[in-house]
Structures are given as C-alpha cells and as structure tokens.
mmCIF file of C-alpha atoms and ligand atoms in Angstrom:
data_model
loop_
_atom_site.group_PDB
_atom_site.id
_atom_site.type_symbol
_atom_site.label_atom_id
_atom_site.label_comp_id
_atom_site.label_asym_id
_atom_site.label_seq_id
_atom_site.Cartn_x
_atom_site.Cartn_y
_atom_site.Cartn_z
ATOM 1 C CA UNK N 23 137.231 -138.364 73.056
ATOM 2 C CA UNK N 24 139.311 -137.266 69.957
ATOM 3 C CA UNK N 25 137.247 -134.759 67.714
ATOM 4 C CA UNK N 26 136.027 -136.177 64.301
ATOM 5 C CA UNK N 27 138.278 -133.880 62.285
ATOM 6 C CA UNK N 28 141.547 -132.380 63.946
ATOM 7 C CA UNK N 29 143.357 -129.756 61.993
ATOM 8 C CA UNK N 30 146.544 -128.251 63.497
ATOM 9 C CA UNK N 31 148.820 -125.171 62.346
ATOM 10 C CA UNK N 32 147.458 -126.138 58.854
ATOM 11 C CA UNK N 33 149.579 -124.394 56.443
ATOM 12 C CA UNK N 34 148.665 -124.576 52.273
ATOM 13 C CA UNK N 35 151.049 -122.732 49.781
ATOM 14 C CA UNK N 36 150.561 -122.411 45.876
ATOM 15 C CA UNK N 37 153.702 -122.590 43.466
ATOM 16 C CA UNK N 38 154.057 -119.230 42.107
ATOM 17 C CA UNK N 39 154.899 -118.941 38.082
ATOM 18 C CA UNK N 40 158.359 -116.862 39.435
ATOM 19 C CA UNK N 41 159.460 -119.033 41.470
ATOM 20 C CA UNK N 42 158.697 -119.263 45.282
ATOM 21 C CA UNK N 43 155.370 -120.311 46.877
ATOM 22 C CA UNK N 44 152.676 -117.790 48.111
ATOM 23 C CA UNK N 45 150.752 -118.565 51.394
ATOM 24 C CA UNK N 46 147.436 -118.984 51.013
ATOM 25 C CA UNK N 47 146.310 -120.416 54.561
ATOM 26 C CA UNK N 48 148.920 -119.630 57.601
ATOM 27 C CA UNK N 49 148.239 -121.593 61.112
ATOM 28 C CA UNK N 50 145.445 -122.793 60.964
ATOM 29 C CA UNK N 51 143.717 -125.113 63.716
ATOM 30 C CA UNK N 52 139.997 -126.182 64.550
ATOM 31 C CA UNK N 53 138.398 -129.289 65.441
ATOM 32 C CA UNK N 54 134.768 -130.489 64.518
ATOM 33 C CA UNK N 55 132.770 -132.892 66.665
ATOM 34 C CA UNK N 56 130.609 -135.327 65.226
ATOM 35 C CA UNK N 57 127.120 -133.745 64.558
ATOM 36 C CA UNK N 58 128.573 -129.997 65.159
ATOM 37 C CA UNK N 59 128.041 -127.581 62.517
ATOM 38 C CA UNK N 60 131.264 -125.091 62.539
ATOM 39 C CA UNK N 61 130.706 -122.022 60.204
ATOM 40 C CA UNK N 62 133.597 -120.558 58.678
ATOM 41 C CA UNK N 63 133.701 -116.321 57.389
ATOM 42 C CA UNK N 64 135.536 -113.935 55.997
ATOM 43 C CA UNK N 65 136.057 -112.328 52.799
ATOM 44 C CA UNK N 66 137.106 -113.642 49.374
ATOM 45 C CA UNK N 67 140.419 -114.716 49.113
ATOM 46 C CA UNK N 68 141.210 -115.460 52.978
ATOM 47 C CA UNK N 69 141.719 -119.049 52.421
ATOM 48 C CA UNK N 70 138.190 -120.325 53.133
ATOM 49 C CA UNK N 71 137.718 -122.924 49.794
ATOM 50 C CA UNK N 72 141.899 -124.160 50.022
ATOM 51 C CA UNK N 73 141.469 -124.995 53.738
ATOM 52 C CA UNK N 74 138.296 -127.253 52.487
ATOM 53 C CA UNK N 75 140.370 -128.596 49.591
ATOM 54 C CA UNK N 76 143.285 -129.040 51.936
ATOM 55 C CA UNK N 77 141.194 -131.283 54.169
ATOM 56 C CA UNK N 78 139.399 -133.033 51.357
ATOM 57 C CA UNK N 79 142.737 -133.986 49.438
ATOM 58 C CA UNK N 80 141.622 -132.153 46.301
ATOM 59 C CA UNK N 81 144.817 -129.131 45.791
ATOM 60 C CA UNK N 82 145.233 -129.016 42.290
ATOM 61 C CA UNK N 83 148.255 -131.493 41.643
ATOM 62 C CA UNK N 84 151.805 -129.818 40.889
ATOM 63 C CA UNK N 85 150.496 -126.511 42.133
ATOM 64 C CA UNK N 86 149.488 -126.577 45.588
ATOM 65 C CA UNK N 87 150.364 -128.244 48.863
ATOM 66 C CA UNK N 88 150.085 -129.047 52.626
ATOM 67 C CA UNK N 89 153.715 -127.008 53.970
ATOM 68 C CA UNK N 90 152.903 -127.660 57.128
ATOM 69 C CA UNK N 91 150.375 -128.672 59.903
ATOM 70 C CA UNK N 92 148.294 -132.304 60.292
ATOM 71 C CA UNK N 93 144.985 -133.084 59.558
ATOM 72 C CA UNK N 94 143.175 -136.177 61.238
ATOM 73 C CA UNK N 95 140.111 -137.821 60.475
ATOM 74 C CA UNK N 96 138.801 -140.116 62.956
ATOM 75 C CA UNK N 97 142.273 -140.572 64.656
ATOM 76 C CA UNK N 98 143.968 -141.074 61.225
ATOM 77 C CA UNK N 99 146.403 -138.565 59.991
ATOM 78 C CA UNK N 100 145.498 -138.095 56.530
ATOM 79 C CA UNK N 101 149.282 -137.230 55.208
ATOM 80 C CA UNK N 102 149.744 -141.445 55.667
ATOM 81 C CA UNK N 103 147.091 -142.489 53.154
ATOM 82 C CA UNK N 104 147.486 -143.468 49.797
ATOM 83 C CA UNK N 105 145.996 -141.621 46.933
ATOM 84 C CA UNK N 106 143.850 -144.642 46.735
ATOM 85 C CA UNK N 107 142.631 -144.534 50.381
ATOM 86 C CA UNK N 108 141.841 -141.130 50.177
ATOM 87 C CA UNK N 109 139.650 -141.232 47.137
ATOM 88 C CA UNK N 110 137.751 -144.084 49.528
ATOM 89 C CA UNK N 111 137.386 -141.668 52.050
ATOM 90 C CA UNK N 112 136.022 -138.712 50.119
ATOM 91 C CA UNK N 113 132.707 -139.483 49.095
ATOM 92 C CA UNK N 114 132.361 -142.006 51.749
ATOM 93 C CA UNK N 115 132.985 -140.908 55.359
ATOM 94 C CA UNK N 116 133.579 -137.196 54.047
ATOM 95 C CA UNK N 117 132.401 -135.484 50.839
ATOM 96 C CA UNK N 118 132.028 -131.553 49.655
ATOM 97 C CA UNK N 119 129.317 -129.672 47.824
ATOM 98 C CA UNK N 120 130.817 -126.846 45.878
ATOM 99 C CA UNK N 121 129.416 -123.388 44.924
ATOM 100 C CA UNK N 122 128.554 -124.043 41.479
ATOM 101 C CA UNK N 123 126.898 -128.086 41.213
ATOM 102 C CA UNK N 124 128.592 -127.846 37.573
ATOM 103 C CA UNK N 125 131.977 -128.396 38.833
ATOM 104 C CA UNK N 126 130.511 -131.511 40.143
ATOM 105 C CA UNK N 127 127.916 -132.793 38.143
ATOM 106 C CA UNK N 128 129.197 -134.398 34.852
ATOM 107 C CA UNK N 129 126.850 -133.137 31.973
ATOM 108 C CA UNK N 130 127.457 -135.822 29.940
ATOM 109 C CA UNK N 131 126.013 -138.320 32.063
ATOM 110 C CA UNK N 132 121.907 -138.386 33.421
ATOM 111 C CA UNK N 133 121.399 -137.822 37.472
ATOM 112 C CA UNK N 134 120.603 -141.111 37.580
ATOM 113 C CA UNK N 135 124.018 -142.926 36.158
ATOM 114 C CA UNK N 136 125.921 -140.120 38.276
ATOM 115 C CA UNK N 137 124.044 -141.092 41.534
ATOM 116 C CA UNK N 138 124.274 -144.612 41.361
ATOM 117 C CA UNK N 139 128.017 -144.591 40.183
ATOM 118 C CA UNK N 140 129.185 -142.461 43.515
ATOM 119 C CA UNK N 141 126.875 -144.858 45.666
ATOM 120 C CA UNK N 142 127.969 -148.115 43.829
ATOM 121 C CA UNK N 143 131.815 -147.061 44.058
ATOM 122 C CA UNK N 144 131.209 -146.666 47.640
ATOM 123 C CA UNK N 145 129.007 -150.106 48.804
ATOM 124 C CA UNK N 146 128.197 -153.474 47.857
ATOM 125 C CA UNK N 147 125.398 -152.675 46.485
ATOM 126 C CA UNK N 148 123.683 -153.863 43.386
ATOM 127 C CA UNK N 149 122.889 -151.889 40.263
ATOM 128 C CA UNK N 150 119.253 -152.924 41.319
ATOM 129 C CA UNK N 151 119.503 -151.586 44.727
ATOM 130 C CA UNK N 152 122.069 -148.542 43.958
ATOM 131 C CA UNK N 153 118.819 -147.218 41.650
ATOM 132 C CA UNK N 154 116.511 -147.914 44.745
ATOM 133 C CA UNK N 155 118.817 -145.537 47.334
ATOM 134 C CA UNK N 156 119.418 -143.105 44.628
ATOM 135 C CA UNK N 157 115.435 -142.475 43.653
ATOM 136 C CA UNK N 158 115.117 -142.378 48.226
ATOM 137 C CA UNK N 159 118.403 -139.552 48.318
ATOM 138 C CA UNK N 160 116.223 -137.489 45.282
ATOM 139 C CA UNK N 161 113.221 -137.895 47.233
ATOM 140 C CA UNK N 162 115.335 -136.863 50.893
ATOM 141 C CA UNK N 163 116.275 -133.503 48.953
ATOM 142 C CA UNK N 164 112.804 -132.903 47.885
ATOM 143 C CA UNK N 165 113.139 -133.557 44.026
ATOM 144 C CA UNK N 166 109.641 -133.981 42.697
ATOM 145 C CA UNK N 167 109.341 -137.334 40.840
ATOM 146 C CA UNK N 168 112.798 -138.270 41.370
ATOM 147 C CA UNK N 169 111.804 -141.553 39.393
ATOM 148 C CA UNK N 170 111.446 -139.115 36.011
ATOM 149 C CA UNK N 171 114.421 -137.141 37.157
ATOM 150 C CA UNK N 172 117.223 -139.948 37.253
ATOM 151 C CA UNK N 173 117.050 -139.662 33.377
ATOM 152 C CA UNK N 174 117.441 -136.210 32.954
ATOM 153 C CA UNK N 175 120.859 -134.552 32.407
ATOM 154 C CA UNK N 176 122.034 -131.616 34.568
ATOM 155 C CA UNK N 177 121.363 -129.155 32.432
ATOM 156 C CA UNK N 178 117.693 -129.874 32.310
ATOM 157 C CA UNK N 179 117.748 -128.699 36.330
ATOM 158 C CA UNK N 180 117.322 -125.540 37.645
ATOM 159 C CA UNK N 181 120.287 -123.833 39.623
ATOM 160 C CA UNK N 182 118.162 -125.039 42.995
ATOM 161 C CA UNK N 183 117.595 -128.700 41.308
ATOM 162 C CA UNK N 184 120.991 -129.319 40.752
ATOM 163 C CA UNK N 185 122.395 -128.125 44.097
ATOM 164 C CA UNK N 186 119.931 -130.741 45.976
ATOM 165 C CA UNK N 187 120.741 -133.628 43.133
ATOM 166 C CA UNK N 188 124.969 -132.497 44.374
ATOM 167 C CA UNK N 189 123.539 -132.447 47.947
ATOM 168 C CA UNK N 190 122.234 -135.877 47.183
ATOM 169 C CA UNK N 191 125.235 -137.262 45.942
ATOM 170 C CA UNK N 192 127.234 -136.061 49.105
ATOM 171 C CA UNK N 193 125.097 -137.461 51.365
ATOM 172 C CA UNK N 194 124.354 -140.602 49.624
ATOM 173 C CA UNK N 195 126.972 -142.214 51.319
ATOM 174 C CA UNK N 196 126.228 -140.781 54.827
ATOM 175 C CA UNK N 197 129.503 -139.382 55.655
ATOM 176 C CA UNK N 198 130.487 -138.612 58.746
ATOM 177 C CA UNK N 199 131.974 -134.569 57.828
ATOM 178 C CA UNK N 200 130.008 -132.992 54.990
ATOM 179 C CA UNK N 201 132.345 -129.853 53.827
ATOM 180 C CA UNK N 202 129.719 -127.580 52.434
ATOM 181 C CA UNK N 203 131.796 -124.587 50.542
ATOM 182 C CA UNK N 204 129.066 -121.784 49.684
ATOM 183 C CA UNK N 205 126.323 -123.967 49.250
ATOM 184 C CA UNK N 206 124.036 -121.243 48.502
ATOM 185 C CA UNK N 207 125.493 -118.365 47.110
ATOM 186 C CA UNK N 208 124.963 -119.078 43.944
ATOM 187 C CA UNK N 209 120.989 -119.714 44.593
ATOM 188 C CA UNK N 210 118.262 -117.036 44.921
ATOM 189 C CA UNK N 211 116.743 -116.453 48.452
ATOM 190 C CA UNK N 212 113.811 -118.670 48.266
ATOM 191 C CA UNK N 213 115.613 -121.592 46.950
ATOM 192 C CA UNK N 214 118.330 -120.922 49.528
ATOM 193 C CA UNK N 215 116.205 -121.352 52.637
ATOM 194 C CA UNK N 216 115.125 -124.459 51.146
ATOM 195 C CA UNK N 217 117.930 -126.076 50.499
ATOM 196 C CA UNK N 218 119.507 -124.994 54.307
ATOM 197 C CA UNK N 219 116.381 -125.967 55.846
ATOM 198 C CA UNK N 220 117.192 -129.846 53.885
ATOM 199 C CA UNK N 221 120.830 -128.848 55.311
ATOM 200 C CA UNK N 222 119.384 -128.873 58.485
ATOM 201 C CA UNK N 223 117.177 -131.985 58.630
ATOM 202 C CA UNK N 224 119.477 -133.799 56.807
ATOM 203 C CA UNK N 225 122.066 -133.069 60.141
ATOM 204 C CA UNK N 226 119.140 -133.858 62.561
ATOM 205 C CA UNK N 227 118.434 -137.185 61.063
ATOM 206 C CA UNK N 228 122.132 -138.481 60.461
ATOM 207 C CA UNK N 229 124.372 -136.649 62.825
ATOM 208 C CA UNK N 230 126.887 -136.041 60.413
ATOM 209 C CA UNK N 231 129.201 -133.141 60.994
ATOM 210 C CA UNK N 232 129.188 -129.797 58.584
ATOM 211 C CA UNK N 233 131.786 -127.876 57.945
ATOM 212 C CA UNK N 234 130.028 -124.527 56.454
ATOM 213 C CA UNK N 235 131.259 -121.934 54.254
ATOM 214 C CA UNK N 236 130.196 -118.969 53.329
ATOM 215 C CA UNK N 237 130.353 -114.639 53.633
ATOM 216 C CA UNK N 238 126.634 -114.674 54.924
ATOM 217 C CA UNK N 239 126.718 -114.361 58.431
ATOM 218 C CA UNK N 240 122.692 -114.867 58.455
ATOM 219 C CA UNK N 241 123.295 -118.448 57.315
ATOM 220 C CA UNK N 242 125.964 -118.566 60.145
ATOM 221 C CA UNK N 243 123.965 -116.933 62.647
ATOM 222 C CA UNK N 244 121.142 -120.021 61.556
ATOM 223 C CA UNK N 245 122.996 -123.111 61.112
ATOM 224 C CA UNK N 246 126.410 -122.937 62.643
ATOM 225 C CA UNK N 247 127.339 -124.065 66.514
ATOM 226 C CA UNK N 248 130.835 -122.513 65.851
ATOM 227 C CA UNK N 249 132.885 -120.102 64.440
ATOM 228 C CA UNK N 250 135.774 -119.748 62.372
ATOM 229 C CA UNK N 251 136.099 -115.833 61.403
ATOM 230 C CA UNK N 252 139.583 -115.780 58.588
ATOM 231 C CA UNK N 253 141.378 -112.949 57.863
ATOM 232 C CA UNK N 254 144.074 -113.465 55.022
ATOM 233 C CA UNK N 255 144.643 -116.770 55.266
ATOM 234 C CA UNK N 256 144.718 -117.120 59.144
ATOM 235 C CA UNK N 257 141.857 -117.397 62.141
ATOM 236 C CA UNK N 258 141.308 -114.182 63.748
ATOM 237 C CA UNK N 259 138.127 -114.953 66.284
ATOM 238 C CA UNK N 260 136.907 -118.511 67.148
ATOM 239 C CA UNK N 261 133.865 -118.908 69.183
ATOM 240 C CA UNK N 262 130.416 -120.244 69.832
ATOM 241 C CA UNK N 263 127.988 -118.838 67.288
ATOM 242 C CA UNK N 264 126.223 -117.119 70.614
ATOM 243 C CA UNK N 265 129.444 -115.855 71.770
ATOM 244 C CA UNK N 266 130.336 -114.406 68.292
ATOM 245 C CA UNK N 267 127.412 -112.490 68.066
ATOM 246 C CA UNK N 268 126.991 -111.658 71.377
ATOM 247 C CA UNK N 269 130.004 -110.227 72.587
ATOM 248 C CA UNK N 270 132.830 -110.371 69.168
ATOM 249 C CA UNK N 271 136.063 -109.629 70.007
ATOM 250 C CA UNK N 272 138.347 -109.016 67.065
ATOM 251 C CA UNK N 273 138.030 -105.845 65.272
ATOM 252 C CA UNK N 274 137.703 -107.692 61.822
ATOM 253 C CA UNK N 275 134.522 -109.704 63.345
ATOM 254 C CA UNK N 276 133.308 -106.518 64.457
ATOM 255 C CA UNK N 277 133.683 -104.345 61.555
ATOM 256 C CA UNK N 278 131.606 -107.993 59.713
ATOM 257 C CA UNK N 279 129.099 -107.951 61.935
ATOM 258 C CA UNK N 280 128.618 -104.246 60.958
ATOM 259 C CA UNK N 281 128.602 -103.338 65.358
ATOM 260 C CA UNK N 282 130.685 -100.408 65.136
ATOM 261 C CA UNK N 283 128.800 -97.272 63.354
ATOM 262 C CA UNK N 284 131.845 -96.503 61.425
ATOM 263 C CA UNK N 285 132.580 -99.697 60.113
ATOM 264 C CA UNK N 286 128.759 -100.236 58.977
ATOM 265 C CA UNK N 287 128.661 -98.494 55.664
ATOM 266 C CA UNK N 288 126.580 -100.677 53.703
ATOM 267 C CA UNK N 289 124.207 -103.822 53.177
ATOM 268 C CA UNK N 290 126.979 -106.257 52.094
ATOM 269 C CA UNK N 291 128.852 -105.800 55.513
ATOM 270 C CA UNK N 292 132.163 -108.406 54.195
ATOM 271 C CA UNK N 293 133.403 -105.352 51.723
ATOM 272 C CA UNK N 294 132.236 -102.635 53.930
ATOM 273 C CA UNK N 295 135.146 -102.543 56.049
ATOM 274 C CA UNK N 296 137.194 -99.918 54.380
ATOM 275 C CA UNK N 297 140.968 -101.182 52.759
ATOM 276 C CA UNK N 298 142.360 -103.964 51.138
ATOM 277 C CA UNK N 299 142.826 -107.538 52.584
ATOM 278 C CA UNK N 300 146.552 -107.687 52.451
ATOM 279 C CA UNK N 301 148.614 -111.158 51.209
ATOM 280 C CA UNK N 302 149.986 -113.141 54.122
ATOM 281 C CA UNK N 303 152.606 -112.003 51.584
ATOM 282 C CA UNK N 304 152.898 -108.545 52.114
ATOM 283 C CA UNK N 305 155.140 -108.203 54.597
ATOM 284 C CA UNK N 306 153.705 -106.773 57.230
ATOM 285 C CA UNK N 307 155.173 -107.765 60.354
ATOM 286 C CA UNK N 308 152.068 -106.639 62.836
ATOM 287 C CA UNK N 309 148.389 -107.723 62.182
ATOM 288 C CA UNK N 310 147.464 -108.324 58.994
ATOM 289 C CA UNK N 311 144.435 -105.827 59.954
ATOM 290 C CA UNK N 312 146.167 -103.640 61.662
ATOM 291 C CA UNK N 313 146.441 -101.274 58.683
ATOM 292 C CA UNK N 314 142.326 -101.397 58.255
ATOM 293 C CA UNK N 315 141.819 -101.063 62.039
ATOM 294 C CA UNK N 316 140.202 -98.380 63.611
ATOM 295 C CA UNK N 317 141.486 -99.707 67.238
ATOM 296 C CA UNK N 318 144.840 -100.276 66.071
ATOM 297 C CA UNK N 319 147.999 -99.293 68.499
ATOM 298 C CA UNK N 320 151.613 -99.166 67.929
ATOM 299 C CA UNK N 321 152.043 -103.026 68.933
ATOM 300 C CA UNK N 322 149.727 -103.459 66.598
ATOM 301 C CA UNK N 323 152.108 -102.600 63.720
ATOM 302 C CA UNK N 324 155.228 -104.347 64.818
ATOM 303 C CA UNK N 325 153.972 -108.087 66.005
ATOM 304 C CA UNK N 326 151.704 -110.621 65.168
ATOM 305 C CA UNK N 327 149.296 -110.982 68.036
ATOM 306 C CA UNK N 328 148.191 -114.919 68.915
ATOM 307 C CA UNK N 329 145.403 -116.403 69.067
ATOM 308 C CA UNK N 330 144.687 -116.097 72.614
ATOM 309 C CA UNK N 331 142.223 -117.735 74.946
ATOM 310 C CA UNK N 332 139.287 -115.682 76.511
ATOM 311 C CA UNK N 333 137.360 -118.063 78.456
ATOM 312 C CA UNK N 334 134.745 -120.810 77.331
ATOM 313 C CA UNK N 335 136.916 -121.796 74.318
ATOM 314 C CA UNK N 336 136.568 -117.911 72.411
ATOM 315 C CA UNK N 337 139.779 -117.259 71.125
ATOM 316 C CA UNK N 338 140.930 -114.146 69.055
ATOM 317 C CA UNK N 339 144.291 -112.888 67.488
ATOM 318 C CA UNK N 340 144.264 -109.187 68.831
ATOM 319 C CA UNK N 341 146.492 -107.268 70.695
ATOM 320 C CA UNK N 342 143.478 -105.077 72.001
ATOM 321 C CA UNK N 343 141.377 -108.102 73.101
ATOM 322 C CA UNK N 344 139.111 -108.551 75.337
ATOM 323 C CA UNK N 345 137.915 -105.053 73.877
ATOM 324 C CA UNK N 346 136.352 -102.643 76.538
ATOM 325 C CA UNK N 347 133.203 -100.981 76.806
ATOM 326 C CA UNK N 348 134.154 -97.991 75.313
ATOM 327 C CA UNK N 349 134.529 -99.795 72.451
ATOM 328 C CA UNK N 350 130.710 -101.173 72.571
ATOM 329 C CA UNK N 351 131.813 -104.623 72.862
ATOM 330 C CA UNK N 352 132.189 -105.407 76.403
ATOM 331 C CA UNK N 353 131.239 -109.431 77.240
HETATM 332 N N1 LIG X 419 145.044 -122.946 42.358
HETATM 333 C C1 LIG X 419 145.535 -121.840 42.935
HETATM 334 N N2 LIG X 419 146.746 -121.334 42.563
HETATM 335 C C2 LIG X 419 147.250 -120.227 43.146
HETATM 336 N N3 LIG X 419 146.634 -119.535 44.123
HETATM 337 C C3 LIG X 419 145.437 -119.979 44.535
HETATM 338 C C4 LIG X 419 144.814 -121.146 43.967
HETATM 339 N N4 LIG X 419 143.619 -121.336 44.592
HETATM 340 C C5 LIG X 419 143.510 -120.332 45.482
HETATM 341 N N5 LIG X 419 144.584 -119.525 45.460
HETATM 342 C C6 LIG X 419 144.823 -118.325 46.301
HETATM 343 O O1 LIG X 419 144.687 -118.670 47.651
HETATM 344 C C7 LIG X 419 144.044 -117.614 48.374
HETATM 345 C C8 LIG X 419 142.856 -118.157 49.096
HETATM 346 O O2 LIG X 419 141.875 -118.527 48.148
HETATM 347 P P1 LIG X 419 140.492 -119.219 48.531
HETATM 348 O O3 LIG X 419 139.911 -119.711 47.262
HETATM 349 O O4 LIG X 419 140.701 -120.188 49.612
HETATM 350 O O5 LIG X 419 139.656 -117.982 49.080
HETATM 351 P P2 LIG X 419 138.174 -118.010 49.668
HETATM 352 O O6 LIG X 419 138.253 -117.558 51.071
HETATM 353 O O7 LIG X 419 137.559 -119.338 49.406
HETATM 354 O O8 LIG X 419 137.492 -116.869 48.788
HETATM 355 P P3 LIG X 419 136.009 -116.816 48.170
HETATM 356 O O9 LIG X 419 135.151 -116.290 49.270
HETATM 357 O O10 LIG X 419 136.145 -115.830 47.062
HETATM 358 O O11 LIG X 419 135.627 -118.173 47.698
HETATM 359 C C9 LIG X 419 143.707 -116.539 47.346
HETATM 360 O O12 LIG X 419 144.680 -115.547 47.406
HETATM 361 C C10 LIG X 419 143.753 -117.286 46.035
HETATM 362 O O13 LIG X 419 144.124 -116.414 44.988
HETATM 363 MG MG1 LIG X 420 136.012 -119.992 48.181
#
C-alpha cells in the first residue's frame, strides 16, 4: 500500500535579494499513512512551516521553490498538476490551519459567508444546504450557538473562537491530510487543550491524517504517532513517538527533550541548547550540530552523517548513533 503523502529528498530554496538562492529545507523525506498523526519539532527557522507550504502548493510566487525532491498525494505527484488542480486539492482532500486564524480568515466577510464559500467551492451543494453543514462544522468545534455566530465577523471571536471557526473550515471538506502548522501556540493553555482534544476527536471520527507542527514536545508527546525532529532545514531523528521519548538518539533530540543535565538549562527546552542554529548556508561541511554538540568527535566536523537506520523504522543523522549508556541513552 502506497502511503497517503510521500515526500522524498524534498528540497525548498528562497531567491535571495543578491542573487543566489538560500536553502531553507535540505533532503527531506517522510511518509504519512492515512489516519497517522506525524509530529514534526525543532526550533524556529529549521524549515518546519516551508516544508508544509511546500506540500500544500502555497511558496510565495517568484520567491520560493521546490529545487528538488517529489511529493505525492495519493499516488499523484503533485509537480504534474495544474495550478487549477491544485487549488481543488487544497481545501478538499488536504487543507492547513495556520498559527494565527487571521492569515486565514478574511475580516471583511462574516463566518458564515467564509464557511459556506470554502464548502460550496468544494461540493455540489446548495447555498441552502452549504448553510446547513456549515452551522453542523461550528457545532463539531464546539462554537456555542453557531446559528448566531455565522453572522459575526472574525474579529468579534476570541483568539480560541477563531482557531475552531479555521479548524472548521479545514475540515469542512473532510480531507484526507490536515497540515496543522502551530495550531496552538498562539492560544492560552486552557483553550489549547480544548482545541487538541477537538484535534483529536475530530481524527477518531474521520480518519484523516495530521501532519502536526509545533516546538511543544507535550503536544507531541499527546497527539503524534511519529516523529520528525529538524535541525536547520534537514531531519535529524525520525521515530515512533514511544521510541523518541524512550530511547532518543540524536544529540539535538536529546538536548530538546532536556535528558542530558547539561543541556537542560531551562523551562523552554527548544532555546536551551546552548549556540546558534547555523544556515544550511554556512558552510559547514560536518553536522550542522556538530558545533553545539557536547558528543561531538572529529568526524563530526568534516562529514555530513546520514540518516541511518536503527531498527523498527528509527532513523537518525549522527555519527555517534546508537549512543551508549554512558551517555544515558542506551535503547
Ligand atoms: N518567504 C521567504 N523568503 C525567504 N526566506 C524564507 C521565507 N520563508 C521562510 N524563509 C526562511 O526559511 C527558513 C525556514 O523557515 P520556516 O518558516 O520554515 O521555519 P519554521 O521551522 O517554521 O520556524 P518557526 O518555528 O519560527 O515557525 C528560515 O531561515 C526562514 O528565514
Ligand atoms: Mg513556522
């Protein structure tokens, strides 16, 4: 059985204003399964939001672009479809919900028009019977009196309220892979369980696939089967969420998942490792973390390691791995 979405050696560059093109994702492969939920970490700037806007089609025009790799969706490799197909396909089989609801939500226009619109572009439906499925998505994502609510405008909404009316609109159409980039980051911690909890029934009563971003490893550690750990713009660890947490393997992971006394300096553990994130730019011919690596070795500095298989489909990129028990990390 081919995997719902395939992405393979994935490579995104951005047009830089002196000429040249700067890498912002480098090799990157994964697969999601229909109904899997694959998390994906790592600090800002390591190419988590341009591998979701690589896959969704949406690199701003003129300024970024697929170099290299395929992506397929359901068999089809989406480099062969139109413009037109692919604005189909978002919304439809596959659709996004982005940090901040404003960059989606149109506040010129009520919930209502904005609801029925995505869900009338995308079915046969009637204006009649758009309303009808837009008032039952409101209700899904617990909106009180979604009835009153199709005539408000976004800005009448709370920052929870309009992240379950953008939830809503992605999942109106019951896609198949729902790319969720920082869903709730921008939400305080009540309103955050809520709206993962909805996350999670919504998955558990339509089987649709999530792709989930975000730098809070306790929403990983909750809704994610996999892992995708990033470090500057390529995958360093890939494993089940069990196996992640359980036994991590590349130094980066480790140093996130604060297991190493050193590396565990404060509460927000994705800027406690000490250093910079470099550029895949920079340079470096070794690891990219090789210069913020406490296990670091001479190979280290001088070649790239591969992502390498360590059994039951964990992979990491270090020279060092599998890490011994001296290190604390033994599987
Ligand atoms: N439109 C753009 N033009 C040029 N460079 C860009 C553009 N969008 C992103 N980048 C660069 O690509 C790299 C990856 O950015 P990306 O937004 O994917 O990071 P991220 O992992 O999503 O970070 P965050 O956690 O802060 O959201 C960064 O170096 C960023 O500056
Ligand atoms: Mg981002």
């Amino acid at each position: 059985m081919t995997a719902l979405l395939e992405v393979r050696g994935l490579r995104t560059t951005f047009k830089l204003e002196t000429g040249g093109e700067f890498t912002a994702v480098d090799g990157v492969s994964f697969s999601v399964e229909s109904g899997r939920t694959l998390g994906i970490v790592g600090e800002s700037g390591c190419g988590k939001s341009v591998t979701s806007l690589s896959i969704m089609g949406l690199l701003p025009k003129g300024q970024g672009r697929i170099a290299a790799g395929s992506i397929h969706f359901e068999g089809r490799d989406l480099a062969t479809l139109t413009p037109a197909e692919m604005r189909s396909l978002r919304g439809n089989r596959m659709a996004m919900i982005f940090q901040e609801p404003m960059t989606s939500l149109n506040p010129a226009f009520t919930i209502g028009d904005q609801l029925i619109e995505g869900i009338r572009c995308h079915s046969e439906l009637s204006p009649a019977q758009a309303r009808a499925h837009a008032i039952v998505m409101l209700r899904r994502v617990r909106i009180p009196s979604p009835e009153r609510r199709m005539d408000e405008y976004p800005h009448k909404l709370s920052g929870g309220m309009r992240q379950r009316v953008m939830i809503a609109m992605a999942l109106s159409c019951e896609p198949k892979l729902l790319i969720a980039d920082e869903p709730t980051t921008a939400l305080d911690v009540t309103i955050q369980a809520q709206v993962l909890d909805l996350m999670r029934t919504l998955r558990e009563e339509t089987g649709t696939a999530i792709i989930l971003i975000t730098h809070d490893l306790g929403v990983i550690a909750e809704l994610a089967d996999d892992v995708l750990v990033m470090y500057a713009g390529r995958v360093v660890e890939k494993a089940t969420v069990e196996r992640l947490f359980a036994y991590p393997q590349h130094p980066y992971t480790i140093g996130l998942l604060g297991s190493i006394p050193q590396m565990h300096l404060a509460q927000d553990r994705l800027n406690a490792i000490e250093g910079q994130v470099p550029t895949p730019m920079s340079g470096l011919a070794g690891c990219l973390f090789a210069p913020r690596c406490p296990f670091a070795v001479d190979a280290c500095h001088q070649h790239m390691p591969p992502l390498t298989d360590l059994g039951d489909g964990h992979q990491a990129a270090c020279w060092r791995a599998p890490l011994d028990s001296e290190m604390g990390t033994a599987p």
